[in-house]
Short mmCIF file of C-alpha atoms in Angstrom, two decimals:
data_model
loop_
_atom_site.label_atom_id
_atom_site.label_comp_id
_atom_site.label_asym_id
_atom_site.label_seq_id
_atom_site.Cartn_x
_atom_site.Cartn_y
_atom_site.Cartn_z
CA MET A 1 0.00 0.00 0.00
CA ARG A 2 1.37 3.40 -0.97
CA ALA A 3 2.18 5.56 2.05
CA ARG A 4 0.36 8.90 2.27
CA LEU A 5 2.74 11.52 3.61
CA GLY A 6 0.50 14.58 3.42
CA ARG A 7 0.14 17.73 1.37
CA ASP A 8 3.02 19.58 3.00
CA PHE A 9 5.38 16.73 2.19
CA GLY A 10 4.10 16.89 -1.38
CA ARG A 11 4.93 20.60 -1.55
CA LEU A 12 8.39 20.03 -0.09
CA TRP A 13 8.96 17.18 -2.52
CA ALA A 14 7.83 19.30 -5.47
CA ALA A 15 10.15 22.15 -4.48
CA TYR A 16 13.03 19.68 -4.20
CA ALA A 17 12.16 18.17 -7.59
CA VAL A 18 12.17 21.54 -9.37
CA SER A 19 15.54 22.63 -8.02
CA THR A 20 17.06 19.17 -8.56
CA TYR A 21 15.98 19.08 -12.20
CA GLY A 22 17.45 22.56 -12.67
CA THR A 23 20.73 21.50 -11.08
CA TRP A 24 21.06 18.44 -13.29
CA ILE A 25 20.18 20.33 -16.44
CA ALA A 26 23.23 22.43 -15.51
CA PHE A 27 25.33 19.30 -14.81
CA GLY A 28 28.96 19.97 -15.65
CA ALA A 29 28.16 23.53 -16.74
CA PHE A 30 31.05 25.16 -14.91
CA PRO A 31 33.69 22.65 -16.12
CA LEU A 32 32.24 22.92 -19.63
CA ILE A 33 32.36 26.72 -19.56
CA ALA A 34 35.90 26.58 -18.18
CA VAL A 35 37.07 24.17 -20.90
CA ARG A 36 35.17 25.51 -23.92
CA VAL A 37 34.81 29.24 -23.14
CA LEU A 38 37.73 30.08 -20.87
CA HIS A 39 40.10 27.35 -22.21
CA ALA A 40 41.15 26.22 -18.72
CA SER A 41 43.60 23.39 -18.06
CA ALA A 42 42.83 20.12 -16.26
CA PHE A 43 44.27 21.48 -13.01
CA ALA A 44 42.30 24.73 -13.34
CA VAL A 45 39.06 22.77 -13.84
CA SER A 46 39.81 20.66 -10.76
CA LEU A 47 40.68 23.80 -8.80
CA LEU A 48 37.38 25.40 -9.85
CA GLU A 49 35.44 22.48 -8.40
CA ALA A 50 37.69 22.16 -5.35
CA ALA A 51 37.87 25.83 -4.36
CA GLY A 52 34.12 26.18 -4.28
CA LEU A 53 33.73 23.06 -2.17
CA ALA A 54 36.54 23.96 0.23
CA VAL A 55 35.56 27.56 0.96
CA ALA A 56 31.87 26.66 1.16
CA SER A 57 32.69 23.86 3.60
CA VAL A 58 34.71 26.11 5.90
CA ALA A 59 31.96 28.73 5.86
CA ALA A 60 29.32 26.07 6.50
CA PHE A 61 30.84 24.96 9.83
CA SER A 62 29.19 27.92 11.51
CA LEU A 63 25.89 27.30 9.75
CA GLY A 64 24.90 24.21 11.72
CA PRO A 65 24.12 25.95 15.03
CA TRP A 66 22.70 28.94 13.11
CA VAL A 67 20.25 26.75 11.15
CA GLU A 68 19.51 24.65 14.22
CA ARG A 69 18.13 27.63 16.18
CA ARG A 70 15.95 28.98 13.40
CA ALA A 71 12.71 27.98 11.74
CA LYS A 72 13.64 25.81 8.79
CA ARG A 73 11.32 27.03 6.05
CA PRO A 74 12.57 30.66 6.08
CA VAL A 75 16.14 29.35 5.93
CA MET A 76 15.32 27.18 2.90
CA ILE A 77 13.62 30.09 1.13
CA ALA A 78 16.51 32.47 1.83
CA MET A 79 19.13 29.98 0.59
CA ASP A 80 17.16 29.33 -2.60
CA LEU A 81 17.02 33.07 -3.29
CA VAL A 82 20.76 33.44 -2.69
CA ARG A 83 21.49 30.66 -5.17
CA PHE A 84 19.14 32.23 -7.71
CA ALA A 85 20.94 35.57 -7.48
CA VAL A 86 24.51 34.30 -7.78
CA LEU A 87 23.81 31.77 -10.53
CA ALA A 88 21.87 34.33 -12.58
CA SER A 89 24.97 36.54 -12.57
CA VAL A 90 26.83 34.05 -14.80
CA PRO A 91 24.66 34.33 -17.95
CA VAL A 92 24.45 38.09 -17.43
CA ALA A 93 28.25 38.38 -17.36
CA TYR A 94 28.55 36.05 -20.36
CA VAL A 95 26.17 38.15 -22.45
CA LEU A 96 28.07 41.32 -21.48
CA GLY A 97 31.40 39.68 -22.36
CA VAL A 98 32.88 40.07 -18.86
CA LEU A 99 32.69 36.48 -17.58
CA THR A 100 35.92 35.42 -15.87
CA TYR A 101 37.35 32.39 -14.13
CA GLY A 102 37.32 34.36 -10.87
CA GLN A 103 33.58 34.95 -11.11
CA LEU A 104 32.98 31.22 -11.58
CA LEU A 105 34.99 30.64 -8.40
CA VAL A 106 32.93 33.16 -6.41
CA VAL A 107 29.63 31.77 -7.68
CA SER A 108 30.77 28.24 -6.86
CA VAL A 109 31.64 29.26 -3.28
CA VAL A 110 28.44 31.19 -2.56
CA SER A 111 26.08 28.66 -4.13
CA GLY A 112 27.88 25.80 -2.41
CA THR A 113 27.57 27.45 1.00
CA ALA A 114 23.88 28.17 0.45
CA GLY A 115 23.40 24.56 -0.67
CA ILE A 116 24.86 23.22 2.58
CA ALA A 117 22.58 25.44 4.65
CA PHE A 118 19.56 24.46 2.56
CA GLY A 119 20.38 20.75 2.91
CA ALA A 120 20.71 21.01 6.68
CA ALA A 121 17.42 22.87 7.02
CA SER A 122 15.49 20.60 4.65
CA GLY A 123 16.78 17.43 6.33
CA ALA A 124 15.76 18.67 9.77
CA TYR A 125 12.38 19.77 8.45
CA LEU A 126 11.80 16.41 6.77
CA LYS A 127 12.39 14.64 10.08
CA HIS A 128 9.86 17.01 11.70
CA LEU A 129 7.34 16.56 8.90
CA VAL A 130 7.41 12.77 8.42
CA ARG A 131 6.83 10.14 11.08
CA GLY A 132 9.75 7.80 11.78
CA GLU A 133 8.20 4.71 10.19
CA HIS A 134 7.74 6.64 6.92
CA LEU A 135 11.24 8.16 6.73
CA LEU A 136 12.59 5.42 4.48
CA VAL A 137 9.67 5.89 2.07
CA ALA A 138 10.15 9.67 2.08
CA ASN A 139 13.90 9.40 1.52
CA GLY A 140 13.26 6.88 -1.24
CA ARG A 141 11.00 9.36 -3.03
CA PHE A 142 13.60 12.10 -2.78
CA GLU A 143 16.29 9.70 -3.99
CA GLY A 144 14.15 8.51 -6.90
CA THR A 145 13.48 12.11 -7.91
CA SER A 146 17.18 12.86 -7.76
CA TRP A 147 18.05 10.01 -10.09
CA ALA A 148 15.18 10.76 -12.47
CA ALA A 149 16.51 14.32 -12.71
CA THR A 150 20.01 12.95 -13.21
CA ALA A 151 18.72 10.85 -16.11
CA ALA A 152 16.76 13.60 -17.84
CA GLY A 153 18.81 16.68 -16.95
CA PRO A 154 22.23 16.15 -18.59
CA PRO A 155 20.90 15.09 -22.02
CA LEU A 156 18.46 18.00 -22.00
CA GLY A 157 21.21 20.34 -20.87
CA GLY A 158 23.50 19.03 -23.60
CA ALA A 159 20.79 19.68 -26.21
CA LEU A 160 20.27 23.22 -24.89
CA ILE A 161 24.00 23.88 -24.99
CA GLY A 162 24.13 22.73 -28.59
CA LEU A 163 21.28 25.08 -29.53
CA VAL A 164 21.91 28.28 -27.57
CA GLY A 165 25.28 28.02 -25.82
CA PRO A 166 26.78 26.77 -22.54
CA VAL A 167 25.45 29.29 -20.02
CA VAL A 168 21.76 28.73 -20.70
CA THR A 169 21.82 25.71 -18.38
CA VAL A 170 23.15 27.89 -15.56
CA LEU A 171 20.20 30.22 -16.12
CA ALA A 172 17.84 27.22 -15.93
CA ASP A 173 19.45 26.22 -12.64
CA ALA A 174 19.01 29.75 -11.26
CA VAL A 175 15.32 29.86 -12.19
CA SER A 176 14.77 26.42 -10.63
CA HIS A 177 15.91 27.73 -7.24
CA LEU A 178 13.49 30.65 -7.51
CA LEU A 179 10.65 28.21 -8.21
CA SER A 180 11.81 26.04 -5.30
CA ALA A 181 11.59 29.03 -2.94
CA LEU A 182 8.03 29.67 -4.09
CA GLY A 183 7.19 26.01 -3.48
CA VAL A 184 8.54 26.03 0.07
CA LEU A 185 6.60 29.25 0.69
CA ARG A 186 3.35 27.35 -0.02
CA ILE A 187 3.89 24.93 2.89
CA ARG A 188 1.37 25.73 5.61
CA GLY A 189 2.17 23.26 8.40
CA SER A 190 4.18 23.75 11.58
CA ASP A 191 7.89 24.52 11.58
CA VAL A 192 10.66 23.43 13.93
CA ALA A 193 13.59 25.10 15.71
CA ALA A 194 15.70 24.19 18.70
CA PRO A 195 15.54 26.79 21.50
CA ARG A 196 18.66 28.86 22.05
CA PRO A 197 19.66 28.86 25.72
CA ASP A 198 19.96 32.34 27.17
CA PRO A 199 23.54 32.81 28.42
CA THR A 200 22.30 35.56 30.80
CA ASP A 201 19.67 33.35 32.44
CA ARG A 202 20.96 32.72 35.97
CA THR A 203 18.67 29.75 36.46
CA ASP A 204 20.56 27.93 33.68
CA ARG A 205 24.06 29.42 33.96
CA THR A 206 25.29 30.95 37.16
CA ASP A 207 28.82 31.79 36.08
CA ARG A 208 31.07 32.22 33.10
CA THR A 209 32.22 28.62 33.22
CA ASP A 210 28.71 27.40 32.50
CA ARG A 211 28.34 29.96 29.73
CA ALA A 212 31.62 28.89 28.12
CA GLN A 213 30.54 25.26 28.34
CA TRP A 214 27.32 26.06 26.48
CA MET A 215 29.26 27.98 23.83
CA ARG A 216 31.53 24.97 23.26
CA ARG A 217 28.51 22.69 22.86
CA ALA A 218 27.13 25.12 20.28
CA GLY A 219 30.54 25.43 18.60
CA LEU A 220 31.61 24.48 15.14
CA LEU A 221 32.57 20.89 15.98
CA GLY A 222 29.42 20.02 17.92
CA GLY A 223 28.00 18.09 15.00
CA LEU A 224 31.20 16.08 14.60
CA ARG A 225 31.15 15.07 18.26
CA ILE A 226 27.61 13.77 17.87
CA ILE A 227 28.60 11.78 14.77
CA LEU A 228 31.66 10.22 16.39
CA ARG A 229 29.74 9.25 19.54
CA ASP A 230 27.67 6.62 17.72
CA ARG A 231 29.57 3.70 16.18
CA VAL A 232 27.22 3.24 13.22
CA LEU A 233 27.10 6.97 12.44
CA ARG A 234 30.88 7.15 12.72
CA ARG A 235 31.48 4.33 10.25
CA LEU A 236 28.76 5.53 7.88
CA PHE A 237 30.32 8.99 7.93
CA LEU A 238 33.84 7.77 7.19
CA ASN A 239 32.66 5.42 4.45
CA SER A 240 30.40 7.95 2.75
CA ILE A 241 32.87 10.84 2.69
CA LEU A 242 35.68 8.63 1.34
CA VAL A 243 33.55 6.98 -1.33
CA GLY A 244 32.03 10.31 -2.33
CA GLY A 245 35.42 12.01 -2.29
CA LEU A 246 37.12 9.43 -4.50
CA ILE A 247 34.24 9.45 -6.97
CA MET A 248 33.95 13.26 -7.02
CA ALA A 249 37.72 13.62 -7.49
CA THR A 250 37.36 12.04 -10.92
CA THR A 251 34.39 14.15 -12.07
CA PRO A 252 36.40 17.11 -13.48
CA LEU A 253 38.95 14.66 -14.88
CA LEU A 254 36.22 12.81 -16.76
CA ALA A 255 35.09 16.15 -18.18
CA VAL A 256 38.62 16.89 -19.38
CA LEU A 257 39.08 13.33 -20.70
CA LEU A 258 35.77 13.08 -22.55
CA LEU A 259 35.35 16.68 -23.73
CA GLY A 260 39.00 17.56 -24.26
CA HIS A 261 41.01 14.43 -25.10
CA TYR A 262 38.29 12.31 -26.71
CA ARG A 263 36.32 15.26 -28.16
CA PHE A 264 32.89 14.09 -27.07
CA THR A 265 30.13 16.50 -28.02
CA ALA A 266 28.03 18.15 -25.31
CA TRP A 267 25.05 15.88 -26.00
CA GLN A 268 27.26 12.76 -25.83
CA TYR A 269 28.70 13.94 -22.53
CA GLY A 270 25.20 14.51 -21.15
CA LEU A 271 24.05 11.12 -22.48
CA ALA A 272 26.97 9.36 -20.81
CA PHE A 273 25.77 10.49 -17.38
CA GLY A 274 22.04 10.83 -18.06
CA VAL A 275 21.16 7.30 -19.18
CA PRO A 276 22.89 5.55 -16.23
CA ALA A 277 20.84 7.64 -13.80
CA LEU A 278 17.80 5.58 -14.73
CA GLY A 279 19.45 2.83 -12.70
CA GLY A 280 19.50 5.14 -9.70
CA PHE A 281 15.79 5.79 -10.10
CA VAL A 282 15.08 2.04 -10.22
CA GLY A 283 17.36 1.40 -7.24
CA ALA A 284 15.66 4.10 -5.16
CA ARG A 285 12.22 2.66 -5.96
CA LEU A 286 13.37 -0.82 -4.94
CA SER A 287 15.22 0.23 -1.79
CA ALA A 288 12.26 0.08 0.64
CA ARG A 289 11.07 -3.26 -0.78
CA LEU A 290 14.53 -4.77 -0.46
CA VAL A 291 14.78 -3.56 3.14
CA ALA A 292 11.37 -5.06 3.96
CA ARG A 293 12.53 -8.42 2.60
CA HIS A 294 16.20 -8.58 3.59
CA GLY A 295 16.65 -6.00 6.38
CA ARG A 296 18.46 -2.66 6.52
CA TYR A 297 21.87 -4.06 7.42
CA ARG A 298 22.08 -6.59 4.60
CA VAL A 299 20.79 -4.18 1.95
CA MET A 300 23.17 -1.42 3.03
CA THR A 301 26.17 -3.76 3.21
CA VAL A 302 25.66 -5.43 -0.16
CA SER A 303 24.84 -2.23 -2.07
CA GLY A 304 27.61 -0.35 -0.25
CA ARG A 305 30.20 -2.93 -1.30
CA LEU A 306 29.05 -3.05 -4.90
CA ARG A 307 29.09 0.73 -5.29
CA SER A 308 32.80 0.66 -4.42
CA PHE A 309 33.61 -2.02 -7.01
CA PHE A 310 32.23 -0.70 -10.30
CA PRO A 311 34.14 2.64 -10.68
CA LEU A 312 37.30 0.71 -11.56
CA GLY A 313 35.66 0.01 -14.92
CA LEU A 314 36.27 3.63 -15.92
CA ALA A 315 39.93 2.66 -16.36
CA PHE A 316 38.88 1.08 -19.67
CA VAL A 317 37.20 4.17 -21.16
CA GLY A 318 38.39 5.05 -24.64
CA PRO A 319 37.39 7.35 -27.50
CA GLY A 320 34.39 6.93 -29.77
CA VAL A 321 31.25 4.87 -29.35
CA PRO A 322 32.96 2.04 -27.37
CA GLY A 323 34.15 4.59 -24.82
CA LEU A 324 30.70 6.14 -24.57
CA LEU A 325 29.12 2.71 -24.00
CA THR A 326 31.75 1.88 -21.37
CA VAL A 327 30.93 5.01 -19.40
CA ILE A 328 27.18 4.30 -19.65
CA VAL A 329 27.50 0.68 -18.44
CA VAL A 330 29.94 1.42 -15.60
CA GLU A 331 28.06 4.47 -14.37
CA GLY A 332 24.76 2.61 -14.70
CA LEU A 333 25.89 -0.22 -12.42
CA LEU A 334 27.43 2.22 -9.94
CA ILE A 335 24.39 4.47 -9.79
CA THR A 336 21.94 1.59 -9.40
CA CYS A 337 23.80 0.50 -6.28
CA MET A 338 23.87 4.07 -5.02
CA GLY A 339 20.13 4.36 -5.61
CA VAL A 340 19.57 1.39 -3.28
CA PHE A 341 22.17 2.46 -0.71
CA ASN A 342 21.44 6.17 -0.30
CA PRO A 343 17.85 6.05 1.08
CA VAL A 344 18.85 3.45 3.68
CA HIS A 345 21.93 5.47 4.60
CA ALA A 346 19.97 8.75 4.86
CA THR A 347 17.23 7.14 6.94
CA GLU A 348 19.65 5.51 9.37
CA ARG A 349 21.48 8.83 9.77
CA LEU A 350 18.25 10.64 10.66
CA ARG A 351 17.12 7.90 13.04
CA ARG A 352 20.37 7.97 15.00
CA THR A 353 20.64 11.76 15.20
CA PRO A 354 19.04 13.56 18.18
CA VAL A 355 16.12 15.54 16.83
CA GLU A 356 17.28 18.85 18.30
CA HIS A 357 20.71 18.46 16.62
CA THR A 358 19.62 17.26 13.18
CA ALA A 359 20.51 20.49 11.36
CA ARG A 360 23.92 20.67 13.03
CA VAL A 361 24.79 17.06 12.21
CA LEU A 362 23.66 17.37 8.60
CA SER A 363 25.57 20.62 8.04
CA THR A 364 28.72 19.17 9.62
CA TRP A 365 28.37 15.99 7.56
CA SER A 366 27.91 17.95 4.35
CA ALA A 367 30.65 20.47 5.11
CA LEU A 368 33.28 17.86 5.95
CA SER A 369 32.27 15.78 2.94
CA ARG A 370 32.68 18.72 0.61
CA LEU A 371 35.94 19.74 2.24
CA LEU A 372 37.39 16.27 1.65
CA HIS A 373 36.01 16.30 -1.89
CA ALA A 374 37.83 19.59 -2.48
CA VAL A 375 41.13 18.26 -1.14
CA LEU A 376 40.90 15.10 -3.23
CA MET A 377 39.97 17.08 -6.35
CA VAL A 378 43.14 19.15 -6.00
CA VAL A 379 45.24 16.04 -5.35
CA TRP A 380 43.75 14.23 -8.32
CA GLY A 381 44.13 17.34 -10.48
CA LEU A 382 47.86 17.33 -9.70
CA LEU A 383 48.01 13.57 -10.27
CA ALA A 384 46.30 13.99 -13.66
CA THR A 385 48.81 16.69 -14.59
CA LEU A 386 51.65 14.24 -13.89
CA THR A 387 50.17 10.99 -15.20
CA GLY A 388 47.17 11.92 -17.35
CA PRO A 389 43.44 11.91 -16.56
CA LEU A 390 42.85 8.22 -17.30
CA ALA A 391 45.65 7.06 -14.99
CA ALA A 392 44.36 9.27 -12.18
CA ILE A 393 40.84 7.89 -12.64
CA THR A 394 42.26 4.36 -12.43
CA VAL A 395 44.02 5.11 -9.13
CA SER A 396 40.73 6.31 -7.66
CA GLY A 397 39.00 3.09 -8.73
CA VAL A 398 41.66 0.96 -7.06
CA LEU A 399 41.45 2.87 -3.76
CA LEU A 400 37.66 2.59 -3.72
CA LEU A 401 37.99 -1.19 -3.43
CA ALA A 402 39.15 -0.76 0.19
CA THR A 403 36.31 1.50 1.37
CA PRO A 404 33.80 -1.29 2.26
CA LEU A 405 36.04 -1.99 5.28
CA LEU A 406 34.56 1.15 6.84
CA LEU A 407 30.92 0.09 6.51
CA PRO A 408 29.16 -0.58 9.84
CA ARG A 409 29.69 -4.07 11.24
CA ARG A 410 26.82 -6.24 12.36
CA ALA A 411 27.89 -5.87 16.01
CA ASP A 412 27.77 -2.09 15.65
CA TRP A 413 24.43 -2.20 13.85
CA SER A 414 22.76 -4.03 16.73
CA ALA A 415 23.61 -1.18 19.12
CA ASP A 416 20.54 0.52 20.53
CA ALA A 417 20.05 3.80 18.62
CA ALA A 418 17.54 5.00 21.18
CA ALA A 419 20.16 4.83 23.90
CA PHE A 420 22.41 7.02 21.80
CA VAL A 421 19.73 9.65 21.33
CA THR A 422 19.08 9.78 25.07
CA ALA A 423 22.78 10.01 25.91
CA ALA A 424 23.57 12.59 23.24
CA ALA A 425 20.84 15.06 24.14
CA PRO A 426 21.67 17.62 26.85
CA ALA A 427 19.55 17.48 29.93
CA GLY A 428 16.27 19.27 29.40
CA ALA A 429 16.91 19.79 25.67
CA ALA A 430 13.85 20.00 23.50
CA VAL A 431 12.70 21.09 20.08
CA THR A 432 10.30 23.95 19.70
CA PRO A 433 7.60 23.44 17.09
CA LEU A 434 6.73 26.77 15.52
CA VAL A 435 3.06 26.37 14.72
CA ALA A 436 1.57 28.34 11.87
CA PRO A 437 -1.47 30.46 12.76
CA SER A 438 -3.74 28.19 10.74
CA ALA A 439 -2.57 25.19 12.75
CA ALA A 440 -2.51 26.84 16.17
CA ALA A 441 -6.10 26.09 17.11
CA GLY A 442 -6.38 22.93 19.13
CA SER A 443 -2.63 22.27 19.24
CA ARG A 444 -0.86 21.24 22.41
CA SER A 445 1.53 23.64 24.06
CA GLY A 446 5.12 22.76 24.86
CA PHE A 447 7.72 20.83 22.96
CA ARG A 448 6.31 17.35 22.84
CA ARG A 449 4.80 16.25 19.56
CA ARG A 450 2.15 13.60 19.32
CA PRO A 451 2.32 11.21 16.35
CA ARG A 452 0.25 12.74 13.57
CA ARG A 453 -2.37 10.88 11.62
CA ALA A 454 -1.98 10.80 7.87
CA ARG A 455 -3.63 13.74 6.17
CA PRO A 456 -6.10 13.41 3.31
CA PRO A 457 -4.42 12.23 0.09
CA GLY A 458 -2.24 14.95 -1.35
CA PRO A 459 0.54 15.20 -3.89
CA GLY A 460 2.84 13.21 -1.55
#
């Protein structure tokens, strides 16, 4: 039976879908502009990707506590508008003939930072909006949408580039974030924010030592401490950032290899990454059914191991149609496994994170992931300069074979997640639901939320 998650979930899902399709229509836009318009080298393309990730990650460390203490919908709307503004500046500069490599760097940094804040806010709001037993279904729908956009976006973007030039996809991405902000604005349900303790309140803090202790708990590394405290979260974190980092390190190198060395056209490049994404859509749709039949641990372990095996096939990519087919097959197998793995991974992460610290954990997770991605992109850019893009891609595939060793073990998996949540939460901590005026009548006061019945069938 299809789970009914309510109208507000449907609106959140629709907003996510619009911005995700826009992002994937603009897939590879910055590397393509750097290679074809600004004639950048392989190292410069890697640096473009890495600099944006690195600076955005450092800036995002302070965003976790900031997002945590604020209502999530206004944060999502603000971050969408920021991304719209900075991305729209690229086609404007291109038309005026003043587009530079430096501007691409700035846009990459600002949009990346806003993306981390948006992800933290939306993840925390999803946990507030959807009951625990439906989180896997909700994450599966988001994951399926992501892969459907990945399948349709790059080929469509490639066709648009062929017709009207490379920056039109950046404009489409900008407009998608504006539409996403309007979608989030339509949500009418309650919001959520963790209360900020008052450092001047003598009933809570009688001296400066107590105040300093609170400031440390709200500091930049608070999310990391929460992650490291739970054995499953810790291993999931290490595995996911390493796998993601090694895969992302090869993304600009693949652009240089396929577009520069092998002279793939824009539509071929989009096709090479669009068609395999259909596997991700199928995997995301099957994820909940596989978990129901085989259990979360087995599904995560098997799919997590397989997703680390297939990237080595990119070592055999060559020019022409055989090379194109190789990329499609390898990426298709990899993305299918990721489509199964990611919803289970995202659901387990939310379940094991204390509700009042969800935004902080998600922002820390995203920031550290992107920071490692940036470092590995620079390293692999240097490696490609010395050995060539294909050799550097092969090295990444070999190292990925060792990453399944970091997946959670069965002994860790059996640990009681509820005990972790209780231990991790500060005494007396709670989450404040910010109830919209339309929902205020008849609601209970205080922090405690009763399980909500499913709403009448909506778009969710």
